[in-house]
Coordinates of C-alpha atoms in Angstrom, one line a residue:
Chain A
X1 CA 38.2 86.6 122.5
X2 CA 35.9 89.5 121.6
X3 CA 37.7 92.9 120.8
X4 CA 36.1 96.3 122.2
X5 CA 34.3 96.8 118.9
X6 CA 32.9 93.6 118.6
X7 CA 31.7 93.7 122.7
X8 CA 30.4 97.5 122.1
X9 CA 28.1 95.7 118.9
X10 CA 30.3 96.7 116.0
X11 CA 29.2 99.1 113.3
X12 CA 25.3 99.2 114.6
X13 CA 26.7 100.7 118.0
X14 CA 28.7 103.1 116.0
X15 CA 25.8 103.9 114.0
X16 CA 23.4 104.4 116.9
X17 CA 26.2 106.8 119.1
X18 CA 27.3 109.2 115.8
X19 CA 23.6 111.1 115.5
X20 CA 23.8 111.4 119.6
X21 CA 28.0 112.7 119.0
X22 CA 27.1 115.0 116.1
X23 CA 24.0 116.7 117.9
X24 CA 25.9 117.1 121.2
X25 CA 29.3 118.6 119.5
X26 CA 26.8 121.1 117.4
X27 CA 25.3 122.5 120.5
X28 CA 28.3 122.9 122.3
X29 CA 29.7 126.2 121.9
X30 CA 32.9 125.3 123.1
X31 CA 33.9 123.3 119.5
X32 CA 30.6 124.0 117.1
X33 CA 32.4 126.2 115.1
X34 CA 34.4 123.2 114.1
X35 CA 31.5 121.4 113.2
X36 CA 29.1 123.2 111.6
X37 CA 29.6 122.6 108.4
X38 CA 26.9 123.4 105.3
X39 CA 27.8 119.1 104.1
X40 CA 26.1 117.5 107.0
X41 CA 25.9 114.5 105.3
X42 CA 30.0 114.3 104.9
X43 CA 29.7 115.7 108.5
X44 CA 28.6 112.7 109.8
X45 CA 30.7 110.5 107.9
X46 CA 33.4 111.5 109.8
X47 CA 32.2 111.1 112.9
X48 CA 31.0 107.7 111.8
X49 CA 35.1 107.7 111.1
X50 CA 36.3 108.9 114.3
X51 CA 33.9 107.0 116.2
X52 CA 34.6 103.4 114.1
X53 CA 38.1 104.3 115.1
X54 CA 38.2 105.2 118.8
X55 CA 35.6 101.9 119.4
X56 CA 38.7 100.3 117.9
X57 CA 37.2 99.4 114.6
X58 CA 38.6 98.6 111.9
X59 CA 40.0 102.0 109.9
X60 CA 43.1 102.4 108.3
X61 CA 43.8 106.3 109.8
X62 CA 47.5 107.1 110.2
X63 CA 48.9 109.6 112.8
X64 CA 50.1 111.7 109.2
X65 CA 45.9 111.3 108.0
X66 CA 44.9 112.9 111.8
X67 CA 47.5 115.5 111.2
X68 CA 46.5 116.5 107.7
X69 CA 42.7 116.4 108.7
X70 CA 42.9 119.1 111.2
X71 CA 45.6 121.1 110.4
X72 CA 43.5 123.4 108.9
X73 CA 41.4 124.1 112.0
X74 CA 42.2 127.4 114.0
X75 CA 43.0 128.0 117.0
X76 CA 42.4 123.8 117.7
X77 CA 44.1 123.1 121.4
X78 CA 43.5 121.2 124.3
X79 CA 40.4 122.2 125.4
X80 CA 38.6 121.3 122.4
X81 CA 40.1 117.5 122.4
X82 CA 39.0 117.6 125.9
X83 CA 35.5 118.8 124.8
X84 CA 35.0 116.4 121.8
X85 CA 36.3 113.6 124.4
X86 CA 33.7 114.8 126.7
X87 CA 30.9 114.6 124.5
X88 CA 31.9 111.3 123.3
X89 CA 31.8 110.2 126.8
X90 CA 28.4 111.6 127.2
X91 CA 27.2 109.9 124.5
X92 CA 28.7 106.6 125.9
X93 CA 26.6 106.7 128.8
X94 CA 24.0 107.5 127.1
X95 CA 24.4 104.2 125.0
X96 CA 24.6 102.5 128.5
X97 CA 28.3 101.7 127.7
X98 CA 30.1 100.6 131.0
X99 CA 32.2 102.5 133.0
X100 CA 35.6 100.8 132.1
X101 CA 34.9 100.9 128.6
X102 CA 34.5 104.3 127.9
X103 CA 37.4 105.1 129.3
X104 CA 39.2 102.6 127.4
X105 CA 37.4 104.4 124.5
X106 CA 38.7 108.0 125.7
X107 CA 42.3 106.3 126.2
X108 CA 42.1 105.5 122.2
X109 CA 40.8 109.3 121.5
X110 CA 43.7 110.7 123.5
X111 CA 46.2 108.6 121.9
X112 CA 45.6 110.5 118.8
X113 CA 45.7 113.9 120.5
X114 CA 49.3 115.0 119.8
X115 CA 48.5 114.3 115.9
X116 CA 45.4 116.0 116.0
X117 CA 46.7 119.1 117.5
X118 CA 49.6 119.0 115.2
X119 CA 52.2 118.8 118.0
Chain B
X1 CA 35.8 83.4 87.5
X2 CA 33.4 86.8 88.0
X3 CA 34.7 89.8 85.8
X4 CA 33.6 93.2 86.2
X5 CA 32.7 96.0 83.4
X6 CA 33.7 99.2 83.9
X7 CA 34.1 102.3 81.5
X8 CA 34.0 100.0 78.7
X9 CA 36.7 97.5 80.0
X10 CA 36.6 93.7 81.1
X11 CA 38.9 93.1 84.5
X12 CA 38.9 89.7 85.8
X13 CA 38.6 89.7 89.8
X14 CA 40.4 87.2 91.9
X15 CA 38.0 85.7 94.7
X16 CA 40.0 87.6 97.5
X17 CA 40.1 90.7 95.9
X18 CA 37.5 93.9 96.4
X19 CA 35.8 95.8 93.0
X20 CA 37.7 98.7 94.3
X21 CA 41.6 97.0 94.7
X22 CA 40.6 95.2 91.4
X23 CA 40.0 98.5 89.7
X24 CA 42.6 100.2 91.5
X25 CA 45.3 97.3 90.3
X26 CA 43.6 97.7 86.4
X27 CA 44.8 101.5 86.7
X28 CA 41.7 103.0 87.3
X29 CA 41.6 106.1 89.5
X30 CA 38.6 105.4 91.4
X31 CA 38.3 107.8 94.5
X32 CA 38.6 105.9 98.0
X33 CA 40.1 106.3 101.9
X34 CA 39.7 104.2 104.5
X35 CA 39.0 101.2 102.4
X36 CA 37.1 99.9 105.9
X37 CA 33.2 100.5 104.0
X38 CA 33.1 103.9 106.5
X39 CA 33.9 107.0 104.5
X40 CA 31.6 106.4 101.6
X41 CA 34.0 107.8 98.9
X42 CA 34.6 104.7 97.0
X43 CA 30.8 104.7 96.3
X44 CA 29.6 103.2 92.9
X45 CA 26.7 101.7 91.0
X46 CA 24.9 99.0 89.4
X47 CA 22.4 97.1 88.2
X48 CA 23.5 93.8 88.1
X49 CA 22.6 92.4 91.6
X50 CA 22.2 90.5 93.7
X51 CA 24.6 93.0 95.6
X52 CA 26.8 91.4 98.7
X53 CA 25.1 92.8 101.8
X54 CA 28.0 93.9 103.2
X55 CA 29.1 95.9 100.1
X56 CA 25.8 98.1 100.8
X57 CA 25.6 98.1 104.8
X58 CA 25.6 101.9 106.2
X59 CA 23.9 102.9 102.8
X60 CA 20.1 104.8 102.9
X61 CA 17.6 102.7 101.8
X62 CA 17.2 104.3 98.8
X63 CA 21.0 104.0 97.9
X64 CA 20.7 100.6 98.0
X65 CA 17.6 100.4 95.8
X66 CA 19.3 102.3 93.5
X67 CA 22.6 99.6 93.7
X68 CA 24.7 101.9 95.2
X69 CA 27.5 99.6 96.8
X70 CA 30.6 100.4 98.4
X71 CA 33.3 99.3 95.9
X72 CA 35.9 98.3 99.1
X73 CA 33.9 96.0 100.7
X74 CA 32.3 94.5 97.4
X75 CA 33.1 90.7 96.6
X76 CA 31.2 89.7 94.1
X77 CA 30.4 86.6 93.2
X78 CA 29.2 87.1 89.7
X79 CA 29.8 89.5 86.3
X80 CA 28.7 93.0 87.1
X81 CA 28.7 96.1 85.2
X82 CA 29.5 99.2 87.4
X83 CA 29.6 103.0 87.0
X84 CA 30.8 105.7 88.9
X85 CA 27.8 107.3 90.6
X86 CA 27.3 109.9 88.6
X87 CA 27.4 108.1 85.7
X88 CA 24.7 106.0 86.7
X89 CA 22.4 107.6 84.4
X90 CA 21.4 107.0 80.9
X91 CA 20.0 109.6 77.9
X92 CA 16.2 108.8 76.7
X93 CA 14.3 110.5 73.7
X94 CA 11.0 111.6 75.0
X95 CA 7.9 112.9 73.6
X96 CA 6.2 115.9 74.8
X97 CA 2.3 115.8 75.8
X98 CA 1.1 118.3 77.5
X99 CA 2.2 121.6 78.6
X100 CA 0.5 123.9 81.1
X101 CA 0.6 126.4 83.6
X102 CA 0.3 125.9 87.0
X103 CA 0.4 129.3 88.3
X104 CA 2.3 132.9 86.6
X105 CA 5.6 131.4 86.2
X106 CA 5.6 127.8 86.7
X107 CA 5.2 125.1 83.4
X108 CA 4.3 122.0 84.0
X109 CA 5.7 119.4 81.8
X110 CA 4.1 116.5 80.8
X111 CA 6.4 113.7 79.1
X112 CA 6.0 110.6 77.1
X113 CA 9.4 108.3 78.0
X114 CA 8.2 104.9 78.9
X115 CA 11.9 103.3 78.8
X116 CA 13.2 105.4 81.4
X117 CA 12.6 103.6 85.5
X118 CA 12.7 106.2 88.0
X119 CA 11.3 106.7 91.5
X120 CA 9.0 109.9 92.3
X121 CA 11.6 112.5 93.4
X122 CA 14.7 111.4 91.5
X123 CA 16.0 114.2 89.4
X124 CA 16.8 113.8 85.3
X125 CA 18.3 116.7 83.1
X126 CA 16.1 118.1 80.2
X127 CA 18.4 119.0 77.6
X128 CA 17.3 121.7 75.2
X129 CA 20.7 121.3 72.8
X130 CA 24.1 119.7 73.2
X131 CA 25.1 121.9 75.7
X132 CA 22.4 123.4 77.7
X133 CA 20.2 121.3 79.9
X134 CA 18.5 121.8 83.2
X135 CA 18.3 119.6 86.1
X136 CA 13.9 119.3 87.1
X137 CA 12.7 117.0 89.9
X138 CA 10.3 114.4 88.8
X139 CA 6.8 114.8 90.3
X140 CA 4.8 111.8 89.0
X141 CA 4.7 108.2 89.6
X142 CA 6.4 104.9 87.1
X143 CA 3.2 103.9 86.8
X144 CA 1.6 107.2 85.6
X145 CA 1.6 107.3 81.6
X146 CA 3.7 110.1 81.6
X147 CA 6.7 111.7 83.5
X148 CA 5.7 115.4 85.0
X149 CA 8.0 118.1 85.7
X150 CA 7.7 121.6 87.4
X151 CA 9.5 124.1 85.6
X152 CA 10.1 127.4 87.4
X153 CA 9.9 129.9 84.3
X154 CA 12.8 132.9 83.9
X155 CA 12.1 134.9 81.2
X156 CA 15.8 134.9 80.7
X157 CA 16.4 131.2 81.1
X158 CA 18.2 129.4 78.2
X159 CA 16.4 126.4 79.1
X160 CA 13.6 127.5 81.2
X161 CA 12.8 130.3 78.6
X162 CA 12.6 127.8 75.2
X163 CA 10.5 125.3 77.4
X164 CA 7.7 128.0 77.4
X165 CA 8.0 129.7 74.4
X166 CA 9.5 127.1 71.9
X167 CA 8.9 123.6 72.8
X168 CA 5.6 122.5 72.0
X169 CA 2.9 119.5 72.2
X170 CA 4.3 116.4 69.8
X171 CA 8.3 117.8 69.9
X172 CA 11.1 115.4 71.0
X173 CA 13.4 115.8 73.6
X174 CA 16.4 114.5 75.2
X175 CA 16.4 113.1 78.9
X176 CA 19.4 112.1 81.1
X177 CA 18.7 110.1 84.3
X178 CA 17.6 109.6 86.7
X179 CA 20.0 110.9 89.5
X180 CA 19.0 111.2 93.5
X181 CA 18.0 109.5 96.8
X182 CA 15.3 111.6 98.0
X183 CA 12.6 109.4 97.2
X184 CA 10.4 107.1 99.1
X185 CA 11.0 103.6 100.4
X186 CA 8.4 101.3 101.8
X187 CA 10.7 100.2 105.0
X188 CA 8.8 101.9 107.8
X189 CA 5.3 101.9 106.7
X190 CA 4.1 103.8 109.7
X191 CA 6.7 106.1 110.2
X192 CA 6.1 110.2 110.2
X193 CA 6.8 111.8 107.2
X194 CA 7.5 115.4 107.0
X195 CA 8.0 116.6 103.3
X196 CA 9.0 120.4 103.1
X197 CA 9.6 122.4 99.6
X198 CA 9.9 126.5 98.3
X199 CA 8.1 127.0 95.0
X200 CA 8.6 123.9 92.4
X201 CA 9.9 121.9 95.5
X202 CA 7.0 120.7 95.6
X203 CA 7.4 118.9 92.7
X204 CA 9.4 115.6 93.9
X205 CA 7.3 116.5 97.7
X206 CA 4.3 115.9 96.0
X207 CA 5.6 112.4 93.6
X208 CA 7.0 111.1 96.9
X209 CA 3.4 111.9 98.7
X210 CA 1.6 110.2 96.2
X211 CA 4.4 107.2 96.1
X212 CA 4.0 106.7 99.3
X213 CA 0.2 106.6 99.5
X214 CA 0.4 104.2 96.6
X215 CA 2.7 102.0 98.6
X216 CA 0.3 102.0 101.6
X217 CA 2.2 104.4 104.0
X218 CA 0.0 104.6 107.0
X219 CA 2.1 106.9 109.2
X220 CA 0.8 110.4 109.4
X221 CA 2.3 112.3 106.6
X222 CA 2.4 116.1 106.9
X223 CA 3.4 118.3 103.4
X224 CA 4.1 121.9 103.8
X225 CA 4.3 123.7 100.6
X226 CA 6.2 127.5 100.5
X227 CA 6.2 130.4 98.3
X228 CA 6.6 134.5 99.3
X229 CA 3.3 135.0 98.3
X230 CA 0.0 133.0 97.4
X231 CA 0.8 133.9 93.9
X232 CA 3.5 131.4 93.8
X233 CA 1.6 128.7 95.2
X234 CA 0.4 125.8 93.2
X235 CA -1.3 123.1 92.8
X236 CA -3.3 123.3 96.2
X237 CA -7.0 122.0 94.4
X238 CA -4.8 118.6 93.8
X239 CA -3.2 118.4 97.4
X240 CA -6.7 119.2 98.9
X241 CA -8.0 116.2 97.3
X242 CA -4.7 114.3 98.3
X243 CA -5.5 115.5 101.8
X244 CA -9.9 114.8 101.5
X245 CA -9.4 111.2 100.1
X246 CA -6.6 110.0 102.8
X247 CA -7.1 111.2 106.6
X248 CA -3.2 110.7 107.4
X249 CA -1.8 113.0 104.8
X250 CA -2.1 117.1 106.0
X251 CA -1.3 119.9 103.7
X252 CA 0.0 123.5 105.3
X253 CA 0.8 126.3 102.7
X254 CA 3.0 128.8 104.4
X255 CA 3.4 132.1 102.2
X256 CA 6.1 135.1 103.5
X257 CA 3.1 137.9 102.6
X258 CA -0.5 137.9 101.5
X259 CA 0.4 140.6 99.4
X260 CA -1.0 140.6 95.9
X261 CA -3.7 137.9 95.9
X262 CA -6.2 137.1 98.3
X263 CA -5.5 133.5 99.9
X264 CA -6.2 130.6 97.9
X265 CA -8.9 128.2 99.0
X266 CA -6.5 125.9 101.3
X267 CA -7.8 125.0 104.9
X268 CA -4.0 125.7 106.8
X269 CA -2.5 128.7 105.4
X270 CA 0.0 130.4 107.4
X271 CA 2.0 133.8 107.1
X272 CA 5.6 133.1 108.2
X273 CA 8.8 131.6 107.5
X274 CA 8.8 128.1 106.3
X275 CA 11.5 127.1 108.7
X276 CA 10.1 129.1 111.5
X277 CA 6.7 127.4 111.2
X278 CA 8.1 124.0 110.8
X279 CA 10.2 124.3 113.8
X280 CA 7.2 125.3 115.3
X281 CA 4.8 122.5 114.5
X282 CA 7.5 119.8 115.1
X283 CA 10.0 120.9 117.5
X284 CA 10.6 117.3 118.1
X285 CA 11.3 115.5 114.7
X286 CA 12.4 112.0 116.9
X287 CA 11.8 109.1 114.6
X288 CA 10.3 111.2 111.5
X289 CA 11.5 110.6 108.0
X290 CA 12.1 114.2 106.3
X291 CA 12.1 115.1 102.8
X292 CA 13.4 118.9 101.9
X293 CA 13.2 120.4 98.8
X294 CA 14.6 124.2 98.0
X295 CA 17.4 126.4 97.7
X296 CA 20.5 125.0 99.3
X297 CA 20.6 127.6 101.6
X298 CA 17.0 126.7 102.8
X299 CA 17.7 123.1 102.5
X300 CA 20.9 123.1 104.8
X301 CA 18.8 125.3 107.6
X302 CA 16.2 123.2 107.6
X303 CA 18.4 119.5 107.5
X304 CA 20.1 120.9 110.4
X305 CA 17.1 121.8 112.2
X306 CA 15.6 119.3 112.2
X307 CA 18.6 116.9 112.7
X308 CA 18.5 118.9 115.8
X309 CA 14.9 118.1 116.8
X310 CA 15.7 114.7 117.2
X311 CA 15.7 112.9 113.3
X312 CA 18.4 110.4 112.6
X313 CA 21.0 112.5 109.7
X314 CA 20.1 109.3 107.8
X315 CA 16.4 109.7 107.3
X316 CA 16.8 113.0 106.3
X317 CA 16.6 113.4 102.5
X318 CA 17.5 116.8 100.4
X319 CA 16.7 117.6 97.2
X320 CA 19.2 120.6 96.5
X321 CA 17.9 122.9 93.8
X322 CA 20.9 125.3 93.9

């Protein structure tokens, strides 16, 4: 039985959807300021990251390594989860990912939401 | 039983286990994450191959042909010695054989040191004493008889300073490298390559140019060359002749003024901001392979713009002068 990673195409799917994420998420205004960052390159590692995760790749990420990574970020809430959601959504359908699952996809993101907003 | 040699020590490996658990089990503090081959931070090097594909999957072609592996997802199957990135370098006694200038304030160097393998663009330190060297982008080929450097000349420079005043035809010096992946690889022979540099970032541009050519790049290759003024050009008879003798390479100096000097004798000069004209000619950077070369101010502007225009983050190369 395949799992979601392996039927989106593993870590070449990841790789193709993470230059599509990263430009959308920099020219959204709603979260860029949480992305532009001078270390592109380190940048895009951690979409590659977030991205391995929520296709449910293999990562080894703990609720406490979600916390600690965005603590720092201010004023983070809702709306910008829901942004970053939205844009990886975008991207899905851009990849010609089906329907069902990107949202099994944006189920994985949310589960994380509480940790990333710190809450 | 495979054993791996690192920072002078022998550690056995077990078949199941990674370089990086191996090292991290022989008390080694080697820096790491996700241990899942994603974040990068476990990165290492060496020259022992063959590597384990998988050890070097996500990695730019020019990481991996410098064996750079990921040390989580290594399982070797035979003795390797390994370094910490930054170690991955090694100190060479060179001799010097020419110097000259290439315009007011920039010295090129010209270096005998054939023990030392490099690619056009990699970067090496030029130690003047024990403790003061300077990091200069290499601007020649292996197989020229010499390695070249552009030295940008302050008159107040420790290192920059004796280079032009002390160091002379016949001395010896001491070389560390190479270091860097912004040079050329011969995967995508036809692709568009955009190489952009301020001053002596032109130095590894023009190597790579050359490298490339040499390897038999077809794709169209476009070089813009900056300075604030046409005084602080250089070099433009030899990338005239680069650009006469091949119809896919393209040479466009772009100065901030004219003031000073008339303009040089280059067909495509233009007045402007080098990341204004280069946005300008190629809005759309979808599919290019880009080479930047400046200040890291310049260098991040320009990565992001054209990261923007459509080029994947990974065939996007800097060369970070600082």
């Amino acid at each position: 039985m395949t799992t979601l990673y392996e039927k989106l195409g593993g870590e070449a799917a990841v790789d193709a959807a993470v230059d599509i994420f990263y430009r959308k998420v920099l020219m959204d205004d709603r979260i860029n300021q949480y992305f532009d960052s001078v270390d592109m390159d380190g940048q895009a590692k951690k979409q590659k990251a977030f991205l391995t995760m929520v296709f449910g790749g293999p990562n080894n990420y703990t609720g406490k390594d979600m916390r600690e990574g965005h603590k720092h970020l201010k004023g983070l809430n809702d709306t910008h989860v829901d942004a970053v959601i939205e844009n990886l959504g975008a991207t899905l359908k851009e990849l010609g990912v089906a329907d069902e699952d990107i949202q099994q996809i944006a189920d994985i993101a949310n589960s994380v939401r509480d940790d990333v907003l710190n809450r | 039983m495979s054993v791996l040699h690192y920072d002078n020590n022998e550690i056995r490996l077990r078949d199941d286990q990674s370089v990086l658990d191996s090292l991290l089990d022989a008390g080694h503090a080697v820096p790491h994450s996700c241990k899942a081959g994603v974040c990068q931070t476990c990165m290492m090097q060496t020259d022992d191959g063959p590597i384990p594909a998988i050890a070097q999957a996500g990695l730019k072609p020019t990481q991996v042909a410098a064996g750079y592996f990921l040390a989580c997802r290594c399982y070797p199957k035979h003795t390797m010695h390994i370094r910490s990135v930054d170690q991955s370098q090694s100190q060479y006694t060179a001799t010097v054989l020419d110097k000259r200038w290439l315009n007011a304030t920039v010295l090129r160097l010209r270096l005998a040191c054939p023990d030392m393998t490099f690619h056009a663009g990699q970067y090496l330190t030029l130690w003047k004493d024990a403790e003061h060297g300077r990091s200069y982008s290499i601007a020649s080929l292996p197989e020229d008889p010499y390695i070249e450097l552009h030295l940008k000349i302050y008159d107040a420079g420790r290192v920059s300073g004796w280079a032009a005043r002390t160091l002379e035809t016949g001395d010896t010096v001491q070389l560390q490298g190479p270091l860097g992946t912004c040079f050329y690889t011969p995967d995508q022979p036809r692709q568009t390559l955009l190489l952009a540099g301020v001053g002596t970032g032109l130095a590894p541009l023009y190597g790579i140019v050359r490298d490339a050519l040499a390897q038999g790049h077809t794709g169209h290759i476009h070089l813009f060359t900056a300075a604030n003024d046409p005084a602080g050009l250089y070099y433009l008879n030899e990338l005239t002749a680069l650009a006469d003798e091949y119809t896919n390479v393209q040479i466009t100096a772009v100065v901030q003024s004219l003031i000073g000097n008339p303009p040089s004798a280059i067909n495509d000069l233009v007045v402007g901001d080098l990341n204004q004209v280069l946005q300008k000619r190629y809005p759309d950077t979808k599919g290019c392979r880009i080479y930047l070369c400046g200040s890291t101010q310049r260098v991040k502007n320009l990565q992001r713009q054209c990261f923007l225009g459509g080029a994947n983050m990974s065939d996007i190369y800097c060369d970070l002068f600082g």
